[in-house]
PDB file of C-alpha atoms in Angstrom:
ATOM      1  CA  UNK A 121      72.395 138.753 116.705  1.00 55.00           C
ATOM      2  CA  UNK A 122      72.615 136.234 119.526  1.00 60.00           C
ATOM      3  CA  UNK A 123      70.375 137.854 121.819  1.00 63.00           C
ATOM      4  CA  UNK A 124      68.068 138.556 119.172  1.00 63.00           C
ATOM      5  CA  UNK A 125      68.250 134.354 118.629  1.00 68.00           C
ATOM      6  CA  UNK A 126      67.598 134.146 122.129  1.00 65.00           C
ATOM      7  CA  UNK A 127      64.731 136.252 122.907  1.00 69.00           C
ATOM      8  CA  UNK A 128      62.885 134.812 119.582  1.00 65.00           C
ATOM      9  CA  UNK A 129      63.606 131.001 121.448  1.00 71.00           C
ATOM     10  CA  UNK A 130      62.498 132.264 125.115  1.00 73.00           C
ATOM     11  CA  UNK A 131      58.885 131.837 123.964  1.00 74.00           C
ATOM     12  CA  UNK A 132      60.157 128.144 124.204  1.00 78.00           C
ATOM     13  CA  UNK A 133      61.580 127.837 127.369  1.00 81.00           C
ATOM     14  CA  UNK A 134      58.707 126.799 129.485  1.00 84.00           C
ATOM     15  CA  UNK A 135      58.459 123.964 127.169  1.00 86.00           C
ATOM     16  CA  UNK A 136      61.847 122.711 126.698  1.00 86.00           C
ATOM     17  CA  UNK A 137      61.567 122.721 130.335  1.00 89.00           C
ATOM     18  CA  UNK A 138      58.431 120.797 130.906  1.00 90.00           C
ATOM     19  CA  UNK A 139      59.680 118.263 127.759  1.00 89.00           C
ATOM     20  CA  UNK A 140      62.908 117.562 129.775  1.00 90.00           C
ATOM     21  CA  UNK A 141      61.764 117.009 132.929  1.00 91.00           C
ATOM     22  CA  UNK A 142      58.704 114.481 132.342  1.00 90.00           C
ATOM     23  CA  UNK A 143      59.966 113.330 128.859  1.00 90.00           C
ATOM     24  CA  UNK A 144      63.859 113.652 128.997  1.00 92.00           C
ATOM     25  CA  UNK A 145      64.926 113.244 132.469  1.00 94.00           C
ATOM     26  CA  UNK A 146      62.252 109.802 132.497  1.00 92.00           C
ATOM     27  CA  UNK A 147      63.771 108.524 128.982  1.00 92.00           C
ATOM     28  CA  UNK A 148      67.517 108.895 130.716  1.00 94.00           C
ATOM     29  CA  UNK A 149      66.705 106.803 133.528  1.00 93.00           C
ATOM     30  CA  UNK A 150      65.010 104.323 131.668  1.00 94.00           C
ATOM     31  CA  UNK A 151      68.135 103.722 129.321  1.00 94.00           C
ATOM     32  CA  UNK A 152      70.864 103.751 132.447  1.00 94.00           C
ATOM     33  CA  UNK A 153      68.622 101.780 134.352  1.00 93.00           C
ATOM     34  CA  UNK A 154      68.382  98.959 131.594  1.00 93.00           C
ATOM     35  CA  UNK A 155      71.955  98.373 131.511  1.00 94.00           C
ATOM     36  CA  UNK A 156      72.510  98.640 135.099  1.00 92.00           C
ATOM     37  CA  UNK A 157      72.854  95.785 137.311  1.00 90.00           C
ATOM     38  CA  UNK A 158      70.568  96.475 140.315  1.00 87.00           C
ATOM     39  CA  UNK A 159      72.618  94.592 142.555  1.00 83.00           C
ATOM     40  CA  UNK A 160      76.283  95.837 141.786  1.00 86.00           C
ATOM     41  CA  UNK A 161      75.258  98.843 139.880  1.00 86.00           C
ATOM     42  CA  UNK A 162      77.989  98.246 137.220  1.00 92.00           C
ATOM     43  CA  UNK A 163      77.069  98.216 133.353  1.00 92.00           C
ATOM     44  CA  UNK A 164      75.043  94.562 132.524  1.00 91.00           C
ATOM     45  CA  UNK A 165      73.015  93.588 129.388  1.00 92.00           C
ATOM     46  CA  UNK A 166      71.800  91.001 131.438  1.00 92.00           C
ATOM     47  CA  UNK A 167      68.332  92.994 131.366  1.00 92.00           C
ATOM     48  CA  UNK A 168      68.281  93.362 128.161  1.00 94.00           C
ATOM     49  CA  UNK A 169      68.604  89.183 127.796  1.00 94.00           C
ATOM     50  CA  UNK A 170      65.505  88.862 130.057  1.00 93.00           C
ATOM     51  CA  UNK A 171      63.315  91.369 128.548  1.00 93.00           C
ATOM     52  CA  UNK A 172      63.891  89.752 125.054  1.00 93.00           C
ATOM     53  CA  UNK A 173      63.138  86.338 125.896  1.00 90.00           C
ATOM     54  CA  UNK A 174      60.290  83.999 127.558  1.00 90.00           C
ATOM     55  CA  UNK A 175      57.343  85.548 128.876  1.00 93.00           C
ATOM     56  CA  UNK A 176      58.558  88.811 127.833  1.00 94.00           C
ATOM     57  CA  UNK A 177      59.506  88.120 124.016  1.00 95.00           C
ATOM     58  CA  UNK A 178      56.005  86.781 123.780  1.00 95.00           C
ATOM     59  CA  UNK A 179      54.181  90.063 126.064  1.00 94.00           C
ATOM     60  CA  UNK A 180      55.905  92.010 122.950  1.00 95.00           C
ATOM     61  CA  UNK A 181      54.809  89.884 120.446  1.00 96.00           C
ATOM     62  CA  UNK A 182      51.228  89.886 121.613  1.00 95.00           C
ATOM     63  CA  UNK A 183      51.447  93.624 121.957  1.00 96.00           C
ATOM     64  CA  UNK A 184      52.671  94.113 118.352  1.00 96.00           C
ATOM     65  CA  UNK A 185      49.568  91.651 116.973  1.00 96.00           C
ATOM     66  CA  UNK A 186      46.864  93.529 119.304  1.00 96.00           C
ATOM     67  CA  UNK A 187      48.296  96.783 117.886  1.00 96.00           C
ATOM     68  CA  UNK A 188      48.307  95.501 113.812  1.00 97.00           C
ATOM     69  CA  UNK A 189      44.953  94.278 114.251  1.00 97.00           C
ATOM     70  CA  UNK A 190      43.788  97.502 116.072  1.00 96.00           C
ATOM     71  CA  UNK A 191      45.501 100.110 113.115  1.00 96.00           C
ATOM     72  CA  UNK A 192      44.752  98.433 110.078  1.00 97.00           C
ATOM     73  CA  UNK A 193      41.255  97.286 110.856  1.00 97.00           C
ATOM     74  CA  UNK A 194      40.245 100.654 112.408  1.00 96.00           C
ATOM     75  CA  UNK A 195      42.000 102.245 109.747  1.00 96.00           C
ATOM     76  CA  UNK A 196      40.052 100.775 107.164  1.00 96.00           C
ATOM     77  CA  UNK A 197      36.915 101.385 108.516  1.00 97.00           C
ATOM     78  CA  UNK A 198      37.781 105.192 109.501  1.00 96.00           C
ATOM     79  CA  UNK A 199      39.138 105.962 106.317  1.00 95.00           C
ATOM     80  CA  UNK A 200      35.554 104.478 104.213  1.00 95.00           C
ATOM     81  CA  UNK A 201      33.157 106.215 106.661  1.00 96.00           C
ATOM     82  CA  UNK A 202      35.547 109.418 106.927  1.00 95.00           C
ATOM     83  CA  UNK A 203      35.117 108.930 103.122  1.00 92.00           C
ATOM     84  CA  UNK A 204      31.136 108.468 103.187  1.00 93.00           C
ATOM     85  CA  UNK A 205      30.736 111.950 105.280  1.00 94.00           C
ATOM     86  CA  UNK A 206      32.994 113.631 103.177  1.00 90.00           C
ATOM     87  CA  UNK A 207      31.606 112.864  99.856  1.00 87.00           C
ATOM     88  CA  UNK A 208      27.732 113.520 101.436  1.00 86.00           C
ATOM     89  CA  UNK A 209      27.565 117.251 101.011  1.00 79.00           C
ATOM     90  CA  UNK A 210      26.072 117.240 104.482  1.00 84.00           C
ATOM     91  CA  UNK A 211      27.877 119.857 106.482  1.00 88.00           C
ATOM     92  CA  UNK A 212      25.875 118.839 109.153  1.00 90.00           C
ATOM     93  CA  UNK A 213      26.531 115.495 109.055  1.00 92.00           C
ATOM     94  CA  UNK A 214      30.058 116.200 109.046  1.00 92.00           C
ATOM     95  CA  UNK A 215      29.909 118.519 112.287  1.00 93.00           C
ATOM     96  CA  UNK A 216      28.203 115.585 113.948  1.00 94.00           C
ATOM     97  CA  UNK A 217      30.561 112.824 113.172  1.00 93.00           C
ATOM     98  CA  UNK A 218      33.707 115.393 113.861  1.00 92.00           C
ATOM     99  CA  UNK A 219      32.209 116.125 117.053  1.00 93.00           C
ATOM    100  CA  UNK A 220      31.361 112.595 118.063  1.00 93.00           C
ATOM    101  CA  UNK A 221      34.934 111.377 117.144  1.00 93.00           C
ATOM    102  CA  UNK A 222      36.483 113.502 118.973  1.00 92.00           C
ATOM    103  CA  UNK A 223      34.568 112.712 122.228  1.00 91.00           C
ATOM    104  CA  UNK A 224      34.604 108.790 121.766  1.00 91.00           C
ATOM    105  CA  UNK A 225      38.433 109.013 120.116  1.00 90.00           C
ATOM    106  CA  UNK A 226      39.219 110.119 123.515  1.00 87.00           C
ATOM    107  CA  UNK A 227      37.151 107.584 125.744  1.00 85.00           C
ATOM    108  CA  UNK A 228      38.706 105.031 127.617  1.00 80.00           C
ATOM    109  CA  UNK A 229      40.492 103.467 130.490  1.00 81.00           C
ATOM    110  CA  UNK A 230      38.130 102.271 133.372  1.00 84.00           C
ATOM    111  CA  UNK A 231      35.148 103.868 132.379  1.00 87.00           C
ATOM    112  CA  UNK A 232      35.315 102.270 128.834  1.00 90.00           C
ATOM    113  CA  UNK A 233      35.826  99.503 130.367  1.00 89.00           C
ATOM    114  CA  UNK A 234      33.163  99.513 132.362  1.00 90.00           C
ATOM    115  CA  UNK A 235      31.168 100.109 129.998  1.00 91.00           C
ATOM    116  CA  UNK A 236      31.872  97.322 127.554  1.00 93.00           C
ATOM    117  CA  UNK A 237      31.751  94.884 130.907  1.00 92.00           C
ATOM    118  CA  UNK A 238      28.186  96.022 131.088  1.00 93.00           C
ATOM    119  CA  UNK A 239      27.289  95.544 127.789  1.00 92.00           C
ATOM    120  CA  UNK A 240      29.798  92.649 126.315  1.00 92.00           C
ATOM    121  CA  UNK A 241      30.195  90.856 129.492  1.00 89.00           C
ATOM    122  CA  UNK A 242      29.236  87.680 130.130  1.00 86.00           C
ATOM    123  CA  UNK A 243      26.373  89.045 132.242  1.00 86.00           C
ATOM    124  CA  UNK A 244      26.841  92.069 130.227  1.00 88.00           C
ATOM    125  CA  UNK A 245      23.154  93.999 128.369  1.00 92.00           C
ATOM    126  CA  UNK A 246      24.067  92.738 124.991  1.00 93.00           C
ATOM    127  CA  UNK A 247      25.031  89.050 125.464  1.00 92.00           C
ATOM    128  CA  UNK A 248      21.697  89.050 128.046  1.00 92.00           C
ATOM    129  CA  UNK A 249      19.811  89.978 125.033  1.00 94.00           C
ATOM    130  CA  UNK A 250      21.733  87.600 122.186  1.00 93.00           C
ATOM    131  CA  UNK A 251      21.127  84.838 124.755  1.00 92.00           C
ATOM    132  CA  UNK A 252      17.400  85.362 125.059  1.00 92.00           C
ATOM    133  CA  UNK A 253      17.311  84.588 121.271  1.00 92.00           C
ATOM    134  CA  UNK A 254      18.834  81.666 121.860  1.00 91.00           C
ATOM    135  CA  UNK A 255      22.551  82.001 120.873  1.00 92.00           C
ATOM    136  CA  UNK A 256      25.310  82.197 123.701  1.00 91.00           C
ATOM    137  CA  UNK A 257      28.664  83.854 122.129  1.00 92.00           C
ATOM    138  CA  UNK A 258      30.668  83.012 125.361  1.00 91.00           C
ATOM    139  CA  UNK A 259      29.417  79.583 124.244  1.00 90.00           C
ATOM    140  CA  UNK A 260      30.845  80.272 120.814  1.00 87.00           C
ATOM    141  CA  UNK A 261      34.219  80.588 121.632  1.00 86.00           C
ATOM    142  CA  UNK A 262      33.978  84.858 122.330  1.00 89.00           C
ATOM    143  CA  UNK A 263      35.029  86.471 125.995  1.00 90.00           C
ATOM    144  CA  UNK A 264      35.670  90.090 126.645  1.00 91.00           C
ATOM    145  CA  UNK A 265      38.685  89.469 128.477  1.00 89.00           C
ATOM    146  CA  UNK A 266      40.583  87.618 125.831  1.00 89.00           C
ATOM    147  CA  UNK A 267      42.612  89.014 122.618  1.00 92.00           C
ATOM    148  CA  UNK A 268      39.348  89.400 120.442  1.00 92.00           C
ATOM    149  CA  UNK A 269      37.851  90.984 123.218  1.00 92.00           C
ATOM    150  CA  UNK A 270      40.424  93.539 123.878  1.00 94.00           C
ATOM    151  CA  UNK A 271      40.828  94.350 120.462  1.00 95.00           C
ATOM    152  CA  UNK A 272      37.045  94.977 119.674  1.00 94.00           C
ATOM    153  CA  UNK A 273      37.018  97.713 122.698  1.00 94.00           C
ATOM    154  CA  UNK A 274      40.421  99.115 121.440  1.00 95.00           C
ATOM    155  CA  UNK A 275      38.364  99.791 117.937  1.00 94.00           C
ATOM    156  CA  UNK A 276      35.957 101.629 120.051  1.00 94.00           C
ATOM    157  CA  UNK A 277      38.360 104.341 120.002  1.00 93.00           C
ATOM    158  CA  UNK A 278      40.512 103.838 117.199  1.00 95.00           C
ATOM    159  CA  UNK A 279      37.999 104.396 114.274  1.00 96.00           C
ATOM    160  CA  UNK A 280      36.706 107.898 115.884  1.00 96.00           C
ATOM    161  CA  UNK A 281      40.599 109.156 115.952  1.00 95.00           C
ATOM    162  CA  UNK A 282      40.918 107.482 112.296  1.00 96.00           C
ATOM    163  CA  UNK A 283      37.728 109.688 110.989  1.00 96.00           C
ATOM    164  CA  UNK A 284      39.577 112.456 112.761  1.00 95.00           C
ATOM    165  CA  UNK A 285      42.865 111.771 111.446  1.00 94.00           C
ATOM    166  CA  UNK A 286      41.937 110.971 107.870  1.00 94.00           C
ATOM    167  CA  UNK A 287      39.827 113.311 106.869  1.00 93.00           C
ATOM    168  CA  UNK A 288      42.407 116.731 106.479  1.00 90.00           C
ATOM    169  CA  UNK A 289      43.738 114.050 103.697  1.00 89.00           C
ATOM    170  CA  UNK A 290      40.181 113.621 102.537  1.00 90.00           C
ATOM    171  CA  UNK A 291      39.497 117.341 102.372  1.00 87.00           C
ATOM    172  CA  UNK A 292      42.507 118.268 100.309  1.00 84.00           C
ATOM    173  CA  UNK A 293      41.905 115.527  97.300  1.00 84.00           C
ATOM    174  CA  UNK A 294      41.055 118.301  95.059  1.00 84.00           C
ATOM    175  CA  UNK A 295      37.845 118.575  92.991  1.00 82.00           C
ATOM    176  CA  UNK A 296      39.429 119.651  89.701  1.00 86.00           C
ATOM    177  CA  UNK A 297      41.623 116.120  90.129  1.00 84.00           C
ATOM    178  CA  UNK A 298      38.304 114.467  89.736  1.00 85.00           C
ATOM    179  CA  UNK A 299      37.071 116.793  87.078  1.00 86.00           C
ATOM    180  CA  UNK A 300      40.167 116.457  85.230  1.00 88.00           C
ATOM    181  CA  UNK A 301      39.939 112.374  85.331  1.00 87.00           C
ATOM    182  CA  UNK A 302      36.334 112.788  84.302  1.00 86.00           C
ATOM    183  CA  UNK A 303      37.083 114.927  80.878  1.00 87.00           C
ATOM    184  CA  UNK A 304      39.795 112.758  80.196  1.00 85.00           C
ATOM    185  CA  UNK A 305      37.266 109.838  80.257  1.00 86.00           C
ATOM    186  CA  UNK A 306      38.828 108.010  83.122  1.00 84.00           C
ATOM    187  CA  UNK A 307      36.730 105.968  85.191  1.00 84.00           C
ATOM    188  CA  UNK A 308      36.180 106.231  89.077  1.00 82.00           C
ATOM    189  CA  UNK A 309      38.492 102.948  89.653  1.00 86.00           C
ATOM    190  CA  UNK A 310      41.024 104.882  87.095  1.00 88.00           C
ATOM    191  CA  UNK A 311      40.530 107.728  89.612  1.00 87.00           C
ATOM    192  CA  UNK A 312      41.366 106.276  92.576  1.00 87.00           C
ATOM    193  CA  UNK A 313      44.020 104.143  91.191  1.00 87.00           C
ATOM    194  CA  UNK A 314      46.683 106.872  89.387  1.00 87.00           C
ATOM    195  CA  UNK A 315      45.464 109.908  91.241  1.00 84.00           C
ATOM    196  CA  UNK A 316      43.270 109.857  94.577  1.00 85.00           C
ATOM    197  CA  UNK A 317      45.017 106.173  95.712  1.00 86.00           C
ATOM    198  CA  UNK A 318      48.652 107.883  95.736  1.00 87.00           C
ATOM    199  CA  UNK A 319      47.828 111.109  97.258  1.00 86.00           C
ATOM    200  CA  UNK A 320      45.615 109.281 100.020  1.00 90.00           C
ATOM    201  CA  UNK A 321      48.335 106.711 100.611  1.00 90.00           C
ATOM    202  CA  UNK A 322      50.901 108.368 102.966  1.00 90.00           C
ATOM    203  CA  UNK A 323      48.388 109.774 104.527  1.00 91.00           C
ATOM    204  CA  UNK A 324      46.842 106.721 105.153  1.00 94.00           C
ATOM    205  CA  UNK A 325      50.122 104.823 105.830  1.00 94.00           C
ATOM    206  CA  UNK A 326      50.429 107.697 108.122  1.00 92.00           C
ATOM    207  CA  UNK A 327      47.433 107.686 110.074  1.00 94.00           C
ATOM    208  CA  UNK A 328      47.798 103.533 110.641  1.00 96.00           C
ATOM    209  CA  UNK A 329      50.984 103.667 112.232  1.00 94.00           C
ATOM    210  CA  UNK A 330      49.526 106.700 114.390  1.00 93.00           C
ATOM    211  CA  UNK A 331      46.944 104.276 115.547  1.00 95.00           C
ATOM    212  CA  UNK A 332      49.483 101.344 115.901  1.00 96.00           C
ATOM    213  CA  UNK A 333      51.607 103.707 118.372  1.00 93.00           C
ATOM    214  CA  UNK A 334      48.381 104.174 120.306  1.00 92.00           C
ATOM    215  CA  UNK A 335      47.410 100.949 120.635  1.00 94.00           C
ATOM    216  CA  UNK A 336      51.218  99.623 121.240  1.00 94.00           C
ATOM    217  CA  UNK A 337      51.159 102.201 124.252  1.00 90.00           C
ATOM    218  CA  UNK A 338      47.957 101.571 126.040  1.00 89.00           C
ATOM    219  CA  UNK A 339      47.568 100.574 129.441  1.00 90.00           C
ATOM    220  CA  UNK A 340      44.598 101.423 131.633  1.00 87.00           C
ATOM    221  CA  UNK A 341      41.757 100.014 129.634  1.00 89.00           C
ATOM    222  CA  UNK A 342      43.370  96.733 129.222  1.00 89.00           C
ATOM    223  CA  UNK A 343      45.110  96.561 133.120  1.00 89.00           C
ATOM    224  CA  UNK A 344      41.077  97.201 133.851  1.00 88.00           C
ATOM    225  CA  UNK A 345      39.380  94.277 131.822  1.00 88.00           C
ATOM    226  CA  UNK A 346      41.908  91.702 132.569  1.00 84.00           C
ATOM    227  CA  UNK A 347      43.610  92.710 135.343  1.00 77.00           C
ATOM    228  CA  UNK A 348      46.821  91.786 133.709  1.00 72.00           C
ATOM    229  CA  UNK A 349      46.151  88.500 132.849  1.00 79.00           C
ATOM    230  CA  UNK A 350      46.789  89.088 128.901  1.00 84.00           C
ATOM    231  CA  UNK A 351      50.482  89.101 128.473  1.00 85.00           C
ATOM    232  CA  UNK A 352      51.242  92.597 126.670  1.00 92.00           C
ATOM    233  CA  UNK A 353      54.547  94.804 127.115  1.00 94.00           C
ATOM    234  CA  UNK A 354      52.799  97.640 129.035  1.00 92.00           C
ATOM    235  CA  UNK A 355      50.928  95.835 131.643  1.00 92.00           C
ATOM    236  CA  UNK A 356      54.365  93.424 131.960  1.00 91.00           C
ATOM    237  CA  UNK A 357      55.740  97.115 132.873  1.00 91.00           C
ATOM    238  CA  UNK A 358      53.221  98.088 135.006  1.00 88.00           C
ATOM    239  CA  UNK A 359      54.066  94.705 137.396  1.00 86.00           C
ATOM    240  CA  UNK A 360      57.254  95.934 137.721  1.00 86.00           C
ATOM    241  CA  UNK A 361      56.151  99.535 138.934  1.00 81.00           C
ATOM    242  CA  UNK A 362      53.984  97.982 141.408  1.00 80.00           C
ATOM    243  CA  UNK A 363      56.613  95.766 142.984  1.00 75.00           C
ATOM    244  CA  UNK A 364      55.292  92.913 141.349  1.00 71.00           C
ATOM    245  CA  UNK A 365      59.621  91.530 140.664  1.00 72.00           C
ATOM    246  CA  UNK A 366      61.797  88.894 141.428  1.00 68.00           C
ATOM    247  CA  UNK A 367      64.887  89.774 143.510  1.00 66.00           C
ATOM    248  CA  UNK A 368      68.251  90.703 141.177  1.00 66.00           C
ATOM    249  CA  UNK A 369      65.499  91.458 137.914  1.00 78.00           C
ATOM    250  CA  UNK A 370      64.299  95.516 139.356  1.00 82.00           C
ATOM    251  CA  UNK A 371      65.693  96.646 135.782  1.00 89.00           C
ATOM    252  CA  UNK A 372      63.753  94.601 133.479  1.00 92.00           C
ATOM    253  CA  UNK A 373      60.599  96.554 134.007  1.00 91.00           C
ATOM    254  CA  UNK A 374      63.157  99.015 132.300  1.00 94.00           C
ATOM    255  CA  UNK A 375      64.655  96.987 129.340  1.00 94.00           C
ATOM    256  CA  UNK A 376      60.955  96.672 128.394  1.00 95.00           C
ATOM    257  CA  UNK A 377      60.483 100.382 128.501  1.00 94.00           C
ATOM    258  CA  UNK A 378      63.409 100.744 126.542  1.00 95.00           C
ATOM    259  CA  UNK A 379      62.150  98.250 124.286  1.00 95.00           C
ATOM    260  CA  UNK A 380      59.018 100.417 123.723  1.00 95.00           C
ATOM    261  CA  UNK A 381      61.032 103.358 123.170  1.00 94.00           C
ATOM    262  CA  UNK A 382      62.577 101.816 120.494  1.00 95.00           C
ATOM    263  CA  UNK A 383      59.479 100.612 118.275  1.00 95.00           C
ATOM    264  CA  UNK A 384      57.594 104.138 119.039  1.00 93.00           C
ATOM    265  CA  UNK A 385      60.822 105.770 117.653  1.00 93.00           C
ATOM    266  CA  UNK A 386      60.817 103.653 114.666  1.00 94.00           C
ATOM    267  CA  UNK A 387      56.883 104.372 114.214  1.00 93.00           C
ATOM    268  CA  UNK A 388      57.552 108.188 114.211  1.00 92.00           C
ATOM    269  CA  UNK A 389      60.217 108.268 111.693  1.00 93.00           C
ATOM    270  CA  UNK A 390      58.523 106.462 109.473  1.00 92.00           C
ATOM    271  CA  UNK A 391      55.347 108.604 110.177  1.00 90.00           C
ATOM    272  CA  UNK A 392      57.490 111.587 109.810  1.00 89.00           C
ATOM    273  CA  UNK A 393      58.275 110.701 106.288  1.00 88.00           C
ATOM    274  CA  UNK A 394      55.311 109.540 105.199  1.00 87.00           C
ATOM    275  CA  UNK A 395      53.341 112.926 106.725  1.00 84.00           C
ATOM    276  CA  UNK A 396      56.294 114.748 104.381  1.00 84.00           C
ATOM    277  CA  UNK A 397      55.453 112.994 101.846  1.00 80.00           C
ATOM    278  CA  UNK A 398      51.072 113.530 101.911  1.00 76.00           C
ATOM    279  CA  UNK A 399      51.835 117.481 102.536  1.00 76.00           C
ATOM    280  CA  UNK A 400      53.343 117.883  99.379  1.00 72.00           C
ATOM    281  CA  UNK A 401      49.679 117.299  97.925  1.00 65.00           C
ATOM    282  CA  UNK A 402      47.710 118.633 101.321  1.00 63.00           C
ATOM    283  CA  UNK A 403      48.931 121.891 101.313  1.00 61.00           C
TER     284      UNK A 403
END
């Protein structure tokens, strides 16, 4: 009986491997190191203090408003036009977007930001053009390299992994629901509100807080545009791993990764029960 238990969990082994050693192992040092005081070594929450206060407290709250404002928007929009391609009776069209969101969905880091340097910069295609018909955004208030900025080429990606996230949801609102409303001579906003609404909601809810862990987590494409000059948790990290710390503080960099660890783990539970919750209708 055991070694049948065994053999059927071998398959597994690689990966419990590979999980511990680049997820686990990394995880363990970032909790001992947060309450360790680099100097003495002995157990501090002096770290801890530092990471949730000043320039820190704020690099977290800025990080949790960049990554609201980059789910729910994005979500929004991904979940209409996932909507729109759905309802088209295109299968074409639906290839093509599928396709396309899962190329941009996983665009970014330098090159995106390259590319929305040439094109949003302030030398950038698209300003070049808006200025030669007379109106200046960078004149306006608008920069690239600001919170707006950032969060307009974080929706770059966001909306394609929406559409792509969304639309299993969108496939399994059955058609005899809306034939069934339809006899009963509901309407389409009596639809949407006692049937499609509550089946799309966890899934929704679901897909949001996917896109807020994404967001919360990014690094590269912002460490690129601003070259760390906008106060967020993982570029605050990054400073750390570069060397970039005052003497008797090497362990913050880790309080803050513990920090992250923390919200992300809250995220997934509540995605984990709210994906429970849409496959009881999905499956």
């Amino acid at each position: 009986m055991v070694l049948g238990r065994l053999k059927a969990f071998s398959g597994l082994a690689p990966f419990a491997v590979y999980a511990f050693v680049f997820l686990g192992l990394p995880v363990i040092a970032i909790v001992v190191g947060a309450f360790t005081d680099p100097a003495t070594g002995e157990f501090t929450l002096g770290n801890i203090q530092v990471a949730a206060s000043g320039i820190y407290l704020q690099g977290y709250v800025t990080s949790i408003e960049l990554s609201i404002v980059t789910a729910v928007v994005p979500g929004i929009i991904g979940l209409v036009v996932a909507h729109v391609v759905q309802t088209s009776g295109s299968s074409a069209l639906r290839r093509v977007v599928s396709t396309a969101s899962g190329v941009f969905a996983n665009f970014g880091g330098v090159q995106l930001a390259f590319l929305f340097i040439a094109s949003l910069g302030s030398s950038g295609l698209v300003v070049g053009w808006l200025k030669a018909l007379g109106f200046d955004p960078y004149d306006h208030g608008f920069s690239l390299y600001t919170f707006v900025g950032i969060a307009i080429v974080y929706m770059y990606f966001q909306i394609p992994l929406m559409i792509l996230v969304i639309t299993p949801a969108l496939e399994g609102l059955k058609p005899a629901w809306r034939e069934a409303a339809d006899n009963l001579g509901a309407s389409g906003w009596q639809y949407w509100r006692m049937v499609g609404g509550p089946v799309l909601v966890p899934s929704f809810l679901g897909s949001v807080l996917l896109l807020f862990g994404g967001a919360f987590s990014a690094y590269a494409t912002t460490q690129a545009l601003t070259s760390g000059s906008l106060a967020i948790t993982p570029i605050q990290i990054g400073g750390f791993l570069n060397g970039n710390v005052l003497s008797g503080q090497e362990n913050v960099g880790k309080a803050l990764g513990l920090g992250m660890i923390v919200i992300i783990a809250v995220v997934m539970v509540f995605y984990s029960v709210l994906q429970r919750r849409a496959s009881k209708w999905l499956r």
